[in-house]
Amino acid sequence: MAAPISAAANSLLTLLRQTTIDDHEEVLKAANAALKKTKSDLEAQHVKAVALLNLERYDDVLKVFEDGGDRLKERAKLEYAYALYRAGHQVEAVKIAEAVDGGRGVRHVLAQAAYRTENFEQAAEVYRQLSGRQAAVEDEENDLRINSGAVDAQLEWTGLGHLAQKKKPAREDMEAFETAYNAACGSISRGEFGQGEILLKRAKDLCNALEDLTEAEKKAELLPIIVQQVYVLIQLGKVDEAEELCINIPFAEIRELSTRHIGQVNSLSASKLHTNPYLSHRLFHSTPKRDKTDQHFKFQANILHQDEYVMDLLSKKYAGVANSTAAYISEHPSPTTSPDVNSVAVLNAAAHAHNATGKAALKEIIPLLEKRPNDIGLLLTITNLYILTNNHAAAVNLLETFFKRLEQSATLSDLDARFAPGLIGTLVSLYALQGRKSQSKSELAKAASYWRHKSKNPPKALMRAAGTALLESQNPEDLASAGEIFAALYEQDHSDRAAIAGLVAAHAITDPSKLNPELVGSLPPVSRLVADIDAAALEEAGVAVPPAAPVPESKKRSAMGKTKPVKAKRIRKSHMPSDFDPNKKMDPERWLPMRDRSYYKPKGRKGKQKLAGLTQGGAVSEEKEKAVSEPRASGGGGGAAKKKKGKGRGGKW
């Protein structure tokens, strides 16, 4: 049996039915008047909560629900969840919305609250369910398209792009500035900055063309788009355009403080005027403090956190940065592949090295690795410094030692770090610099094997690199492994042309009978691949000499096979004799003594005898032989030929 309605509530309902009150303030007054008579009137509390929601007084709404207790919360779950979401209590809003069965309104609240808690997978799933059903209210379909585009962009930023519904903007996304802006954000999150720049310009044009918005409203919508455009221009290297754009941005008029702060930070990056690091440090911290309803997403906060450390380093606050970054690192387990933790580790190393580089930095940073041996950010910093100092062997040894230590661990997190694609790519690149192809192939094969057994969706880039390396081997086992890798990639995505090409190549070598005609037919024909290659011109040009095997200057040949003429060396006039004749051939033995020259002929009897005595291997005269064979007086011992010196102070020497 339904609970009886009180007299105050009955009068309030009668009043609301008999009037056409559009002013929410008037509705609020009527509800307050009813509650003065009966404080626990449930109907009046509900009406008051809805009126406050329309007035965007969300903290007051929550106070009404607290005063109304569980009865009001149970009756108005949708309003309660929405109030929690708008007041910044997104986690509680998700719990309330999940407990409500049915209702498109509460599903919208759930999706938006999940979005703010950065549970983008849940938000994407809810919007997918809502899009699959018929819209209940006007413009709901447009709202779903806008919000779904925002979720897709966030999935890309967080590394979950494979869950995004759209990878490329559709035609309907170009019809409204909100959808065009979200499509631009999606392109930017994938690193497609050129496409992002085009879509941002499209969003600005669509916004300026709206007739139902005032100039002030257009300006409020355009400012976040312009802030995003500055970031894109900086990434494209168009710093001058970004700086010019920043000059005209009224940062104080940006309503969202989170967006204002990002705009000011990007303006510092684009500006050539703020060369004083201490002034830049003050401008960086000039944004007012944000409330809990206007916070950055985690990936934004991490970058801004690193920017703050960079500003401190430029201001020579080395000790402060070293201490704060060390505390942050100690709060997280190691080894970790978290980008923010490893980036902070790099800044910690910079603080200890006082922004030095090269060998001076290594001297200060290497002792830190003894204290934090599993710090990947620190490890990669030292590796990079070794590479910059051309000490590739030390860099390779450092990574190999780290890998061996992690392999001995039985912890899954340690093994995940051991086979992290970024670390594997670093070591393989170093192997390539040293020409160690077998080690590169072995490392890639081990990593591919690990991730194939570890995850249903192994990293594609790593798997492709491993499969390509194994295809170059002559070992049947390696070729079979390459076929398995490309087969797994093909199962994940049947449109992956790299996987198809690898699978066809592996089967063509190992077992041509397994070749699928459909797969072979899906590959581009050879005629199209070589259509722009002029084989006759290549054959006529000849084969170029590789730079790895330098050829002497006199033997270098051009692509046409002609010998390059050797340029004569110019001799200074100061080094030439006064009677030098350039037309006369110079004596090639002019640097040898006269007696050593091939054409030397001494004059006279004495000269001929001297020449014969100097000739190596010539006949020796009897006089010379006798002189050599006679004993000579020795300089030591008591010989009779040695005379005594006179005694006294005046002895003869």
PDB file of C-alpha atoms in Angstrom, residues 400 428 431 435-444:
ATOM      1  CA  GLU A 400      72.726  -7.204 -20.633  1.00  0.00           C
ATOM      2  CA  VAL A 428      68.515  -4.466 -30.423  1.00  0.00           C
ATOM      3  CA  TYR A 431      73.357  -4.601 -31.367  1.00  0.00           C
ATOM      4  CA  GLY A 435      76.732  -5.380 -36.406  1.00  0.00           C
ATOM      5  CA  ARG A 436      75.619  -8.229 -34.100  1.00  0.00           C
ATOM      6  CA  LYS A 437      72.713  -9.601 -36.115  1.00  0.00           C
ATOM      7  CA  SER A 438      72.582 -12.992 -34.413  1.00  0.00           C
ATOM      8  CA  GLN A 439      72.205 -11.398 -30.961  1.00  0.00           C
ATOM      9  CA  SER A 440      69.464  -9.096 -32.276  1.00  0.00           C
ATOM     10  CA  LYS A 441      67.556 -12.040 -33.712  1.00  0.00           C
ATOM     11  CA  SER A 442      67.928 -14.065 -30.515  1.00  0.00           C
ATOM     12  CA  GLU A 443      66.729 -11.204 -28.304  1.00  0.00           C
ATOM     13  CA  LEU A 444      63.692 -10.493 -30.465  1.00  0.00           C
TER      14      LEU A 444
END
